[in-house]
Coordinates of C-alpha atoms and ligand atoms in Angstrom, one line a residue:
X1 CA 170.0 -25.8 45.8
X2 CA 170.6 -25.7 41.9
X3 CA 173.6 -23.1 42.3
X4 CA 175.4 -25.4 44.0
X5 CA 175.3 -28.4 42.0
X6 CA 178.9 -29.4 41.6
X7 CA 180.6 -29.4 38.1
X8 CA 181.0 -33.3 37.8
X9 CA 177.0 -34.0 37.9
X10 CA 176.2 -34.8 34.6
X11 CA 179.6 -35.4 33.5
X12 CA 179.9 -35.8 29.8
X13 CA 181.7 -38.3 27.6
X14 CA 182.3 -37.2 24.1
X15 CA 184.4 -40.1 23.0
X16 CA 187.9 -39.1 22.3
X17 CA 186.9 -35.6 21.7
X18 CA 187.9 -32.9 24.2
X19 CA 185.5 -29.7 24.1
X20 CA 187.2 -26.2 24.1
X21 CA 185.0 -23.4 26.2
X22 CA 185.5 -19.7 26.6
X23 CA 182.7 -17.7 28.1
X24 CA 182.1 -14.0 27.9
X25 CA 179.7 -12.3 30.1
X26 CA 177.7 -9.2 30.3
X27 CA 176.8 -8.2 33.9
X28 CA 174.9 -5.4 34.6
X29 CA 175.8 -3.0 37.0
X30 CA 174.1 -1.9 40.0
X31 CA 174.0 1.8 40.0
X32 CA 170.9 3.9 40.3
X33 CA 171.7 6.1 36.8
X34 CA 173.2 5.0 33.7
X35 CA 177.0 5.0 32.4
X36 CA 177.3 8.0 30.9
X37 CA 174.3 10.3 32.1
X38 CA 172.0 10.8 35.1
X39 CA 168.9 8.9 33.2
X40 CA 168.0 5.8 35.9
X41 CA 169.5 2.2 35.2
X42 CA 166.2 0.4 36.6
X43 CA 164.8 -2.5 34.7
X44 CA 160.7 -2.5 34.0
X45 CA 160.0 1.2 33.8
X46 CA 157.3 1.9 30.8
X47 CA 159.5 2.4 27.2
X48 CA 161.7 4.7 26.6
X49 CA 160.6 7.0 30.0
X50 CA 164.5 6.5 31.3
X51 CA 165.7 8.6 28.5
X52 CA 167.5 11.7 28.0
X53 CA 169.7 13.7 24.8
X54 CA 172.8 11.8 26.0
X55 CA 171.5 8.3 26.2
X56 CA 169.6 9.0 22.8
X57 CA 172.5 9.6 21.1
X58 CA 171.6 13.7 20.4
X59 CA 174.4 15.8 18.9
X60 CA 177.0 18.0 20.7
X61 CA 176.1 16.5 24.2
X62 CA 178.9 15.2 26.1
X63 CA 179.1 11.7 28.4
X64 CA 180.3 12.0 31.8
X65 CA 181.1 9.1 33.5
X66 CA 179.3 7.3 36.6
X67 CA 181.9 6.7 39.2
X68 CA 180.1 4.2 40.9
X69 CA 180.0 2.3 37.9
X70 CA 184.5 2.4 37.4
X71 CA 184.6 1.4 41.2
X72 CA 182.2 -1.5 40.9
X73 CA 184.1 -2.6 38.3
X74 CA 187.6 -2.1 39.4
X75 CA 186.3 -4.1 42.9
X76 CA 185.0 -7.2 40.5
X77 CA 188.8 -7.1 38.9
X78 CA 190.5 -7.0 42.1
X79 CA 188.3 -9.9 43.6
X80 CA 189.3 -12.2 40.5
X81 CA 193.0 -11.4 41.2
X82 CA 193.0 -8.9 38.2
X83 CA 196.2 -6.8 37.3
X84 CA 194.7 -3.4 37.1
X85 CA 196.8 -1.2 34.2
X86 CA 197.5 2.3 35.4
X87 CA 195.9 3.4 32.2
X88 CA 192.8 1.9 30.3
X89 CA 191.0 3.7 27.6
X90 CA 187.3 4.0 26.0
X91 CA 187.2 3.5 22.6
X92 CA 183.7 4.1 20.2
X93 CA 183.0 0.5 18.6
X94 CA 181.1 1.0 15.5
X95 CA 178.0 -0.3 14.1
X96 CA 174.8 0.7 12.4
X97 CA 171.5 -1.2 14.3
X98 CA 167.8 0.9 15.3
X99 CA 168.8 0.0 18.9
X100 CA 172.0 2.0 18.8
X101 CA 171.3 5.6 18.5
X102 CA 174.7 7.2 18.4
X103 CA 176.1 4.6 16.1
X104 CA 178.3 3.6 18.1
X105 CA 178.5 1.6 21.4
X106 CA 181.2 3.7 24.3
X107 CA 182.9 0.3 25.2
X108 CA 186.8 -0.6 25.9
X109 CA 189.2 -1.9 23.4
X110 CA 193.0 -2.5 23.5
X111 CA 193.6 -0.9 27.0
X112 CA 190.5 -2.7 29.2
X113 CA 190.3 -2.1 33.1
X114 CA 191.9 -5.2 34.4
X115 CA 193.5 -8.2 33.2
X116 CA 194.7 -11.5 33.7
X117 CA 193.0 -12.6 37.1
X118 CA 191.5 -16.1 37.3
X119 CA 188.4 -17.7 39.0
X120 CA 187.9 -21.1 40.8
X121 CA 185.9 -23.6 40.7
X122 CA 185.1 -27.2 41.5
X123 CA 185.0 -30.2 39.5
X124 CA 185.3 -34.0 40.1
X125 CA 189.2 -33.5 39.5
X126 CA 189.3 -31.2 42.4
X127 CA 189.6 -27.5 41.9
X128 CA 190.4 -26.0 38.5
X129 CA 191.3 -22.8 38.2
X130 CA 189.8 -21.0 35.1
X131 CA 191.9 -17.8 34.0
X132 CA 190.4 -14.4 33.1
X133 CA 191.8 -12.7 30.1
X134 CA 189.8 -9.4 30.8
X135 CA 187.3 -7.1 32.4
X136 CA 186.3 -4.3 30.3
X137 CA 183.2 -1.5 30.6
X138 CA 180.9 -0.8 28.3
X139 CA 177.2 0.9 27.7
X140 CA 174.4 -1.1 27.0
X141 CA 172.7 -1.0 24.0
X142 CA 168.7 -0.3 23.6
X143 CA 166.0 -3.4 22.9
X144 CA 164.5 -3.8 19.5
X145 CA 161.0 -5.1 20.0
X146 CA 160.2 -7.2 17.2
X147 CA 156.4 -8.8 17.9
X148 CA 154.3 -6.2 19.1
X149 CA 153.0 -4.8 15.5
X150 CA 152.6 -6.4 12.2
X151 CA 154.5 -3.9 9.7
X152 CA 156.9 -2.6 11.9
X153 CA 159.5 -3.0 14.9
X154 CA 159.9 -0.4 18.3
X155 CA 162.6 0.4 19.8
X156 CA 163.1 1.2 24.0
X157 CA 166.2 2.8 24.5
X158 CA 165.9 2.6 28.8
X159 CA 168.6 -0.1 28.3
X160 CA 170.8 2.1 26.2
X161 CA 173.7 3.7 28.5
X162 CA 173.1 0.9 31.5
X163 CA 176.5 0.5 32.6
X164 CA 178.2 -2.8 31.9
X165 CA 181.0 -5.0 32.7
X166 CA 182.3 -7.8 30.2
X167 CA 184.1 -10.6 31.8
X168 CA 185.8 -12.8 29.2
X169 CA 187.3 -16.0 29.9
X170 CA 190.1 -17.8 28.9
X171 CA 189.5 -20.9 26.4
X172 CA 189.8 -23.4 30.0
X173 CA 186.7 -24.4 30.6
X174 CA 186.1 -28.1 29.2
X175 CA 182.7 -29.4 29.6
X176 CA 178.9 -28.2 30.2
X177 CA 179.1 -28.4 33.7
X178 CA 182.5 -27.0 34.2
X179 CA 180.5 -23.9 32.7
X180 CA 177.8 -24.1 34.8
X181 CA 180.1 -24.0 37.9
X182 CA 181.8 -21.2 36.4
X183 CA 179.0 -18.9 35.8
X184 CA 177.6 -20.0 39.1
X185 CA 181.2 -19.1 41.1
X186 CA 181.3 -15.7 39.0
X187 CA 178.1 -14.5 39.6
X188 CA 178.1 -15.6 43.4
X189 CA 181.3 -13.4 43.2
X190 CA 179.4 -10.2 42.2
X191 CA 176.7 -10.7 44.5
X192 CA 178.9 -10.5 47.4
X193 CA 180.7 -7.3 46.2
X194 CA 176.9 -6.1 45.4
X195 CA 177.9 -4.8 42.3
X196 CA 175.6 -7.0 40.1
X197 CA 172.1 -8.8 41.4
X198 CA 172.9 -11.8 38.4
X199 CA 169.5 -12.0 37.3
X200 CA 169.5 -14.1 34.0
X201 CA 165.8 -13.8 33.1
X202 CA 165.6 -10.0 33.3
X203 CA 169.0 -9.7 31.9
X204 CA 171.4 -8.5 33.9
X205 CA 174.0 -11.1 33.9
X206 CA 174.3 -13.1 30.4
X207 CA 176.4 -15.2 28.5
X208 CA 177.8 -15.8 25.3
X209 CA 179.6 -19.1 24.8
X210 CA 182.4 -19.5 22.6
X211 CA 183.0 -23.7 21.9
X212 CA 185.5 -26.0 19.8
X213 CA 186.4 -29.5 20.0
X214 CA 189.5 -31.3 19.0
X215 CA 190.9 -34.4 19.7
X216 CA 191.6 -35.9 22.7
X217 CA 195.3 -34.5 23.0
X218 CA 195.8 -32.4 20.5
X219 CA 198.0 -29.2 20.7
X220 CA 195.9 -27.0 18.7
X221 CA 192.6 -25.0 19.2
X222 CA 189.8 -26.4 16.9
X223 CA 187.3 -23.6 15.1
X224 CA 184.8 -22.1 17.5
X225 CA 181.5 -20.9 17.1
X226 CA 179.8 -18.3 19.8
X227 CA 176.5 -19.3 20.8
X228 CA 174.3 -16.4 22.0
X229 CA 170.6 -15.8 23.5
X230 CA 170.7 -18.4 26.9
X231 CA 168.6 -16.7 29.6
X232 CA 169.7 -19.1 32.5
X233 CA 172.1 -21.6 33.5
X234 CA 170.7 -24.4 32.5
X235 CA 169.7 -23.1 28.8
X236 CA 173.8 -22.3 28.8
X237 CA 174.7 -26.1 29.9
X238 CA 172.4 -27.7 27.2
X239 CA 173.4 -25.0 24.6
X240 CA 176.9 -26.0 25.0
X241 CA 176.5 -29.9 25.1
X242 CA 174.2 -29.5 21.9
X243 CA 176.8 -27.2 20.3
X244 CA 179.4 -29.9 21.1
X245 CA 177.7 -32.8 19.4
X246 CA 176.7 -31.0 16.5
X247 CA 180.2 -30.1 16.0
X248 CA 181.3 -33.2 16.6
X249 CA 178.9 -35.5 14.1
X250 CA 180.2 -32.2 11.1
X251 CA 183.7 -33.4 11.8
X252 CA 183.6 -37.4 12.3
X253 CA 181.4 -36.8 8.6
X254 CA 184.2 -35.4 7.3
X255 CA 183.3 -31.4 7.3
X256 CA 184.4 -28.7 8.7
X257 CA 182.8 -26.2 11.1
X258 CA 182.4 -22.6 10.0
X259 CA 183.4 -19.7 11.9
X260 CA 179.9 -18.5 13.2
X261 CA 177.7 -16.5 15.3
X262 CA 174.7 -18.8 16.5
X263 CA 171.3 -18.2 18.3
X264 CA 170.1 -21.0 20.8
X265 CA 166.6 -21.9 20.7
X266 CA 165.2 -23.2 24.1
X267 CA 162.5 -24.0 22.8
X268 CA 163.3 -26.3 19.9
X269 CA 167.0 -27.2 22.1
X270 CA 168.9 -26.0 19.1
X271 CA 170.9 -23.0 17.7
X272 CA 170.5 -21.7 14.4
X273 CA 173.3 -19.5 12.4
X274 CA 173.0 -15.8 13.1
X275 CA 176.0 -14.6 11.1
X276 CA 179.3 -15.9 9.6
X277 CA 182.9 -14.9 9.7
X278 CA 182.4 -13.7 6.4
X279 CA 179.5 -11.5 7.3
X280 CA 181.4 -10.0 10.5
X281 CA 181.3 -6.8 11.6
X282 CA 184.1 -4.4 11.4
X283 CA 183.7 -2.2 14.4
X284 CA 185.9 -0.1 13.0
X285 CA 187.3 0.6 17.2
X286 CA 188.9 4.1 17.3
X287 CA 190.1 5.8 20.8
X288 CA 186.8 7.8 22.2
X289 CA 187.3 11.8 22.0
X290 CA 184.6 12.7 24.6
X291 CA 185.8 11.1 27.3
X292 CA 189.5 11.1 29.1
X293 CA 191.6 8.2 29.7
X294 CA 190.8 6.4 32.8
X295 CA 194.2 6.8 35.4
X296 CA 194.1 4.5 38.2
X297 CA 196.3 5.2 41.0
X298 CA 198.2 2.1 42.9
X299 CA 196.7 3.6 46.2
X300 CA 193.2 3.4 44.7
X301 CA 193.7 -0.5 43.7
X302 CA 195.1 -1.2 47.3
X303 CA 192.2 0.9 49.0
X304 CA 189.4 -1.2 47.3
X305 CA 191.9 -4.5 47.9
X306 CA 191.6 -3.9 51.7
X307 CA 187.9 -2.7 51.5
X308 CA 186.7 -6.1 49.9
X309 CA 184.2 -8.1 52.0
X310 CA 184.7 -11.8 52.4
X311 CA 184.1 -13.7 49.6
X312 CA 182.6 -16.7 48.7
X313 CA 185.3 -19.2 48.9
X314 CA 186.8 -17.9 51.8
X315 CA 183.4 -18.0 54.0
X316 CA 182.9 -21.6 52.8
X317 CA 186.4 -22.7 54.3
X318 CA 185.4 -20.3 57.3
X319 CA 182.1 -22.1 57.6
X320 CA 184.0 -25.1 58.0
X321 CA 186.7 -24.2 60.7
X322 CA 184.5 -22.1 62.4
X323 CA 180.9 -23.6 63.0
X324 CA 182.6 -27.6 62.0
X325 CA 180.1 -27.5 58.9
X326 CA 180.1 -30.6 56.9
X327 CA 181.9 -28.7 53.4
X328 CA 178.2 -29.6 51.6
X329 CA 176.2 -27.3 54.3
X330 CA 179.2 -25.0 54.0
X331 CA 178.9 -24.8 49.9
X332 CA 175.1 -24.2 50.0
X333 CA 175.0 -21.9 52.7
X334 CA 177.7 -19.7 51.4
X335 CA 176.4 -19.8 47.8
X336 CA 174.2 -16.9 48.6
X337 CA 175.5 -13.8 50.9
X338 CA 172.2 -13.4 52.4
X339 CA 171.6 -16.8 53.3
X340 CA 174.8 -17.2 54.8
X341 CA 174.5 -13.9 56.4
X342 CA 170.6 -15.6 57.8
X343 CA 172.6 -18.6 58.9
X344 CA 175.3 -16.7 60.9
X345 CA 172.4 -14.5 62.8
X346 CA 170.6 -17.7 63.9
X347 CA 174.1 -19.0 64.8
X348 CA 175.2 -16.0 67.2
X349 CA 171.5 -16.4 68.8
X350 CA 171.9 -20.2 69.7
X351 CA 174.3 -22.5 69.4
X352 CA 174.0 -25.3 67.7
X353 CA 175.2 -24.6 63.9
X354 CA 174.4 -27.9 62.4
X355 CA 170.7 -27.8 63.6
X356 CA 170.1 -24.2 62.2
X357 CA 172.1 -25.4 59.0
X358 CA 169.6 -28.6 58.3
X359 CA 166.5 -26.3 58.9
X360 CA 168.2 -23.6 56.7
X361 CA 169.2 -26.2 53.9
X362 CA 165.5 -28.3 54.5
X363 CA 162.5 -26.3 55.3
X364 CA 163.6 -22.5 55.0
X365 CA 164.8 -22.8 51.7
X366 CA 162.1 -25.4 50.5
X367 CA 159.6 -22.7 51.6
X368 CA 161.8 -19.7 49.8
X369 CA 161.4 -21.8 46.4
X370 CA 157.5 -22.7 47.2
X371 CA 157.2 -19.0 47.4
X372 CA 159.5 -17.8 44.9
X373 CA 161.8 -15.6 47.0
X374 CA 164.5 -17.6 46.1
X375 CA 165.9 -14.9 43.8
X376 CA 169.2 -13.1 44.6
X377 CA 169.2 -10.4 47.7
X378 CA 165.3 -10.9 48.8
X379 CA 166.2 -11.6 52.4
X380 CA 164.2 -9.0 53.9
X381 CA 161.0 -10.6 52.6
X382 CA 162.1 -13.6 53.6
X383 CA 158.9 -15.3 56.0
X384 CA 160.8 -16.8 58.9
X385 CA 163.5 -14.3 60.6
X386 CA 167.0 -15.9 62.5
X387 CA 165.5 -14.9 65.7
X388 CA 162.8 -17.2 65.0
X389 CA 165.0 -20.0 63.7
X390 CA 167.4 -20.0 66.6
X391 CA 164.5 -19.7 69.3
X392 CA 163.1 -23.0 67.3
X393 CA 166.3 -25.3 67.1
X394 CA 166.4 -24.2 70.9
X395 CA 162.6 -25.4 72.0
X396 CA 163.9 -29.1 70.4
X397 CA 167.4 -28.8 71.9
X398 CA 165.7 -28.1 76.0
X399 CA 163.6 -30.3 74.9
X400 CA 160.3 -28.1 75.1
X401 CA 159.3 -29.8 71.5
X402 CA 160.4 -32.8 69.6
X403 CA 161.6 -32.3 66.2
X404 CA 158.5 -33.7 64.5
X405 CA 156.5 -31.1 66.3
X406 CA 158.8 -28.6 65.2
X407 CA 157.8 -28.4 61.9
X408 CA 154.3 -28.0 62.7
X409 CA 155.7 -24.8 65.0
X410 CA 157.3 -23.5 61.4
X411 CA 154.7 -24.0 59.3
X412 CA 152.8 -21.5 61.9
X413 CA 155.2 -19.3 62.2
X414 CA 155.4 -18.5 58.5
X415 CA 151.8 -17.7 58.6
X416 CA 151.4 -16.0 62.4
X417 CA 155.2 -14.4 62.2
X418 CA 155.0 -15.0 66.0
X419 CA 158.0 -16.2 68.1
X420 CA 158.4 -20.1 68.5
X421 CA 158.1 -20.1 72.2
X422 CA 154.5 -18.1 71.7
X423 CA 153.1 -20.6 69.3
X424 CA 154.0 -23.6 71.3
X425 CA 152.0 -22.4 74.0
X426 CA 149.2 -20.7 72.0
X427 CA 148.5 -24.2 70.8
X428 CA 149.7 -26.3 73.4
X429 CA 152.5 -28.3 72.0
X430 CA 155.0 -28.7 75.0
X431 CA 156.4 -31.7 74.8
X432 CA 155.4 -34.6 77.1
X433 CA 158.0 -35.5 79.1
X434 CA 156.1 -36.9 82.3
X435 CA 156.7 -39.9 83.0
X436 CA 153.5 -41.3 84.5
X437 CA 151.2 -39.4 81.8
X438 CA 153.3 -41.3 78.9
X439 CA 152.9 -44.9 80.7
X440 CA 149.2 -44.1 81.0
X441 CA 149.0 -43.6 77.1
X442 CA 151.2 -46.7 76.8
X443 CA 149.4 -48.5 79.1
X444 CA 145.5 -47.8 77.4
X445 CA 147.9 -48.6 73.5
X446 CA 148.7 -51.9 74.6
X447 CA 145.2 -52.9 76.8
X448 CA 143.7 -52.0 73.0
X449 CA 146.1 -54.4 71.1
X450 CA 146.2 -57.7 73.0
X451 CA 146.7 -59.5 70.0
X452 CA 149.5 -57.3 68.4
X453 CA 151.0 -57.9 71.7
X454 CA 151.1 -61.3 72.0
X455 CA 152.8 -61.0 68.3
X456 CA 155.1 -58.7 69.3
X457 CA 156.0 -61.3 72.3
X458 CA 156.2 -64.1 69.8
X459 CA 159.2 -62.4 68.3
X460 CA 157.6 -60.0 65.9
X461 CA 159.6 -56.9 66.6
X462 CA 158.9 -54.8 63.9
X463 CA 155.6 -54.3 65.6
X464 CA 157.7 -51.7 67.7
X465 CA 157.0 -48.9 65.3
X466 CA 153.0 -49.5 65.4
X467 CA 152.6 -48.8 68.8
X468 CA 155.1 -45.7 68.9
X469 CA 152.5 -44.7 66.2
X470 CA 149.6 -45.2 68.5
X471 CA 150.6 -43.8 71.5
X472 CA 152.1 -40.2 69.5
X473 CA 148.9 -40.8 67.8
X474 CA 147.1 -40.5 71.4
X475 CA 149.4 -37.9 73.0
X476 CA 148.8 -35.8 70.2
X477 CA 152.5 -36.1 68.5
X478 CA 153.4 -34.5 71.5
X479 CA 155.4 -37.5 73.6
X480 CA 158.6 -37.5 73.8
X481 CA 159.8 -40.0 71.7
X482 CA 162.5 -41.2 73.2
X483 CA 161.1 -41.5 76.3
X484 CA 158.0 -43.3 74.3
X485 CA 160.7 -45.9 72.9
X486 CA 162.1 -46.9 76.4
X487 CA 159.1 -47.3 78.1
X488 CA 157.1 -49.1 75.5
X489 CA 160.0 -51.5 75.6
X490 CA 160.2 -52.1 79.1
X491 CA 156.2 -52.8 79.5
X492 CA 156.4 -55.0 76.1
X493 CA 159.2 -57.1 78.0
X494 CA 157.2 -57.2 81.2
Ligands
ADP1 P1 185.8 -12.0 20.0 O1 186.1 -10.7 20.5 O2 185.7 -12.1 18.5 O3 184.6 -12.7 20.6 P2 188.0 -13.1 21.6 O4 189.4 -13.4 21.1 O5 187.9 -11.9 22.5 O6 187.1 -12.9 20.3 O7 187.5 -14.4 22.3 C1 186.3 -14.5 22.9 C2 186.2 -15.8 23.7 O8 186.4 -16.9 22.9 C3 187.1 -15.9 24.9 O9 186.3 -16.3 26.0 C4 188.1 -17.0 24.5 O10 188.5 -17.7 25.6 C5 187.2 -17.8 23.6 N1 187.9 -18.6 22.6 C6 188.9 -18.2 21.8 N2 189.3 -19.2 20.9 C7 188.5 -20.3 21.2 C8 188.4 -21.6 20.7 N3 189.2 -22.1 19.7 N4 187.5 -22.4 21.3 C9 186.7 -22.0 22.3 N5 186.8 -20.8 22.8 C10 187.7 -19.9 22.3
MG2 MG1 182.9 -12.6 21.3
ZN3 ZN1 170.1 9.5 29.7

């Protein structure tokens, strides 16, 4: 499963230079209404229809804020092991652009919502613990739709007011992958507190990437630019790497790199300069008069603190203790809540953890992907239930079907949604187990093949595996195979 892929895969040698990564990140919020007003959040709705004066930006309304939207995001900063300031404060950051109707974006400046937490992750070097400087709300801004008429641009404000969350890293992070792992681990973080669904091709969990390089063991930071526009992980990986080597070949050449804003091309695999230092905006941040300062209460930190679910981390360690996973099995299952929640279902209906976990890890997920339902928190339209799982892995483990037949029995069950035990006998695929019926087949295999006998006698054993063929062949796969192997044996020695 791509999510999982740990951080040393493609590890990167930039000879002598040592790349410098921050990330900030934009995750969307999963309330029904926007930040400010009761307008709905959803993504896909026809333009502008999720709208109202407040959102549009109309004078003398007045915001008022979504709760959901401050508890979501105090839970994300107390699951990163977040301080949480018993004061933090909106402040109006300025800026003139069609998609912004007030003029302003409602965002936090100096006093954020938490601080300081951190956020694990894996590497070849172990595990590496990249720090959080931040998490701060803000409001979305509208969409600017450039390509739908010759002469002029649109503008949809239903994204204007969607409630967000910006989670900036510390400069820790030191290669592409480590950044892939990163992203991965955070947004596997707010999946299990369900506060964002991380999807990166409709939006609602992006990226920018801030990178420098220096030399290998230097003290001080090198020049950064902040690459913007990746719409999934591995867009964000290559992004970085290219962003790394082009800064790289500008400072062996002698140059220096410029202070810059830069927009990656997936397309053409390059980034191109949006703006400069010198071009920056001044948002001009002042404290927000509309709306109070936010007071959070030591008892409400604690409260959400002891109301967290598991997370992700501590299920994979769990998975280990508790079901003796193998820590790969572990790290896949747990990489999504819902299949890890799919696994422990199966799990509590029959015993047998590593079983359910290889047809989880194999066929259930290669069929999720075939049928795209592989995207976050689809579970329930997920083809094969637990029940039917764990009633599976059990026909193979009393020995009603062999394994090879099982997968015949799941390929029908995604289509017939019956029970296991139902489609085995529907089309007749108990297992032969009788003694007498299996040296029969044998028997008629071998009375066939007098020559490939004789072969076999004259020391040719590989020959084994062509009449195992045969006689499954003639039994209709349905032989029990190790049964098959012994007796075949036996009447080969006789
Ligand atoms: P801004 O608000 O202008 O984007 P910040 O100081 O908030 O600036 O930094 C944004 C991000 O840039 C953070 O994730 C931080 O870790 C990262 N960062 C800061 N300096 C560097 C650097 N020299 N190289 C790489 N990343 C950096
Ligand atoms: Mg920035
Ligand atoms: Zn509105």
């Amino acid at each position: 499963m791509s999510q999982t892929t740990p951080a040393d895969e493609q590890a990167t040698n930039y000879g002598g230079w040592e790349p410098v990564i921050g990330l900030e990140v934009h995750a969307q919020l999963l309330t029904e209404s926007k930040l400010f007003c009761g307008c709905s959040a959803k993504f896909g709705a026809s333009p502008n229809a999720h709208t109202c004066p407040v959102c549009m930006g109309f004078p003398g309304v007045l915001p008022v804020l979504n709760e959901r939207a401050l508890e979501f995001s105090l839970r994300t900063g107390v699951a990163t092991h977040c301080q949480i300031p018993p004061v933090a404060r909106w402040a109006r950051k300025n800026y003139f652009y069609p998609d912004l109707p007030k003029g302003y974006q409602v965002s936090m400046f100096d006093e954020p919502l938490a601080v300081g937490g951190h956020i694990d992750i894996e590497t070849t070097e172990g595990t590496k613990r990249v720090r959080l400087t931040r998490i701060h709300m803000e409001e979305d801004a509208g969409k600017s739709i450039h390509d739908a008429h010759d002469q002029h641009s649109l503008v949809d404000l239903n994204r204007t007011g969607v409630p967000l969350m910006e989670i900036v890293s510390e400069p820790d992070i030191s290669s592409p992958a480590e950044a892939g792992a990163y992203l991965r681990a955070l947004r596997c973080i707010l999946q299990y507190l369900e506060v964002c669904d991380g999807n990166m091709e409709e939006g609602s969990f992006r990226c920018d990437a801030n990178v420098s390089v220096r030399r290998v063991g230097a003290e001080t930071l090198g020049t950064r630019t902040e690459i913007k526009n990746m719409n999934s992980f591995r867009s964000v990986e290559r992004a970085i790497d290219t962003e790394i080597r082009r800064q790289i070949d500008i400072l062996e050449d002698g140059g220096r790199i410029v202070q810059e804003t830069r927009n990656w091309d997936a397309d053409r695999g390059r980034s191109t300069p949006m703006r400069s230092k010198e071009h920056a905006h001044d948002y001009r941040y002042f404290p927000e008069p509309d709306l109070l300062p936010l007071t959070i209460e030591p008892g409400r930190v604690d409260g959400i603190r002891d109301a967290l679910p598991e997370l992700p981390r501590e299920r994979r360690s769990r998975f280990v203790d508790q079901y003796g996973l193998p820590a790969y099995d572990a790290e896949v299952l747990t990489a999504r809540r819902d299949l890890a929640d799919y696994f422990e279902a199966a799990v509590a209906l029959h015993d047998n953890a590593k079983s359910i976990s290889n047809w989880i890890m194999g066929d259930v997920l290669r069929v999720l992907r075939e049928a795209r339902l592989d995207e976050p928190l689809v579970i329930e339209r997920w083809p094969v239930t637990p029940e039917q799982i764990a009633g599976l892995v059990r026909l193979i483990d009393d020995g009603t079907i062999s394994g090879k037949i099982a997968k015949t029995v799941f390929e029908d069950m995604q289509e017939s949604a019956e029970p296991p035990a139902e489609v085995v006998e529907r089309r007749g695929l108990r297992q032969v187990t009788d003694q007498g019926a299996i040296t029969a087949a044998i028997d008629t295999v071998l009375e066939k093949n007098p020559d490939k006998v004789a072969e076999y006698r004259g020391g040719k054993d590989k020959l084994l595996g062509f009449f195992v063929g045969q006689v499954m062949k003639a039994t209709g796969g349905k032989a029990n195979p190790k049964a098959v192997n012994e007796i075949l044996r036996a009447r080969l020695a006789g």
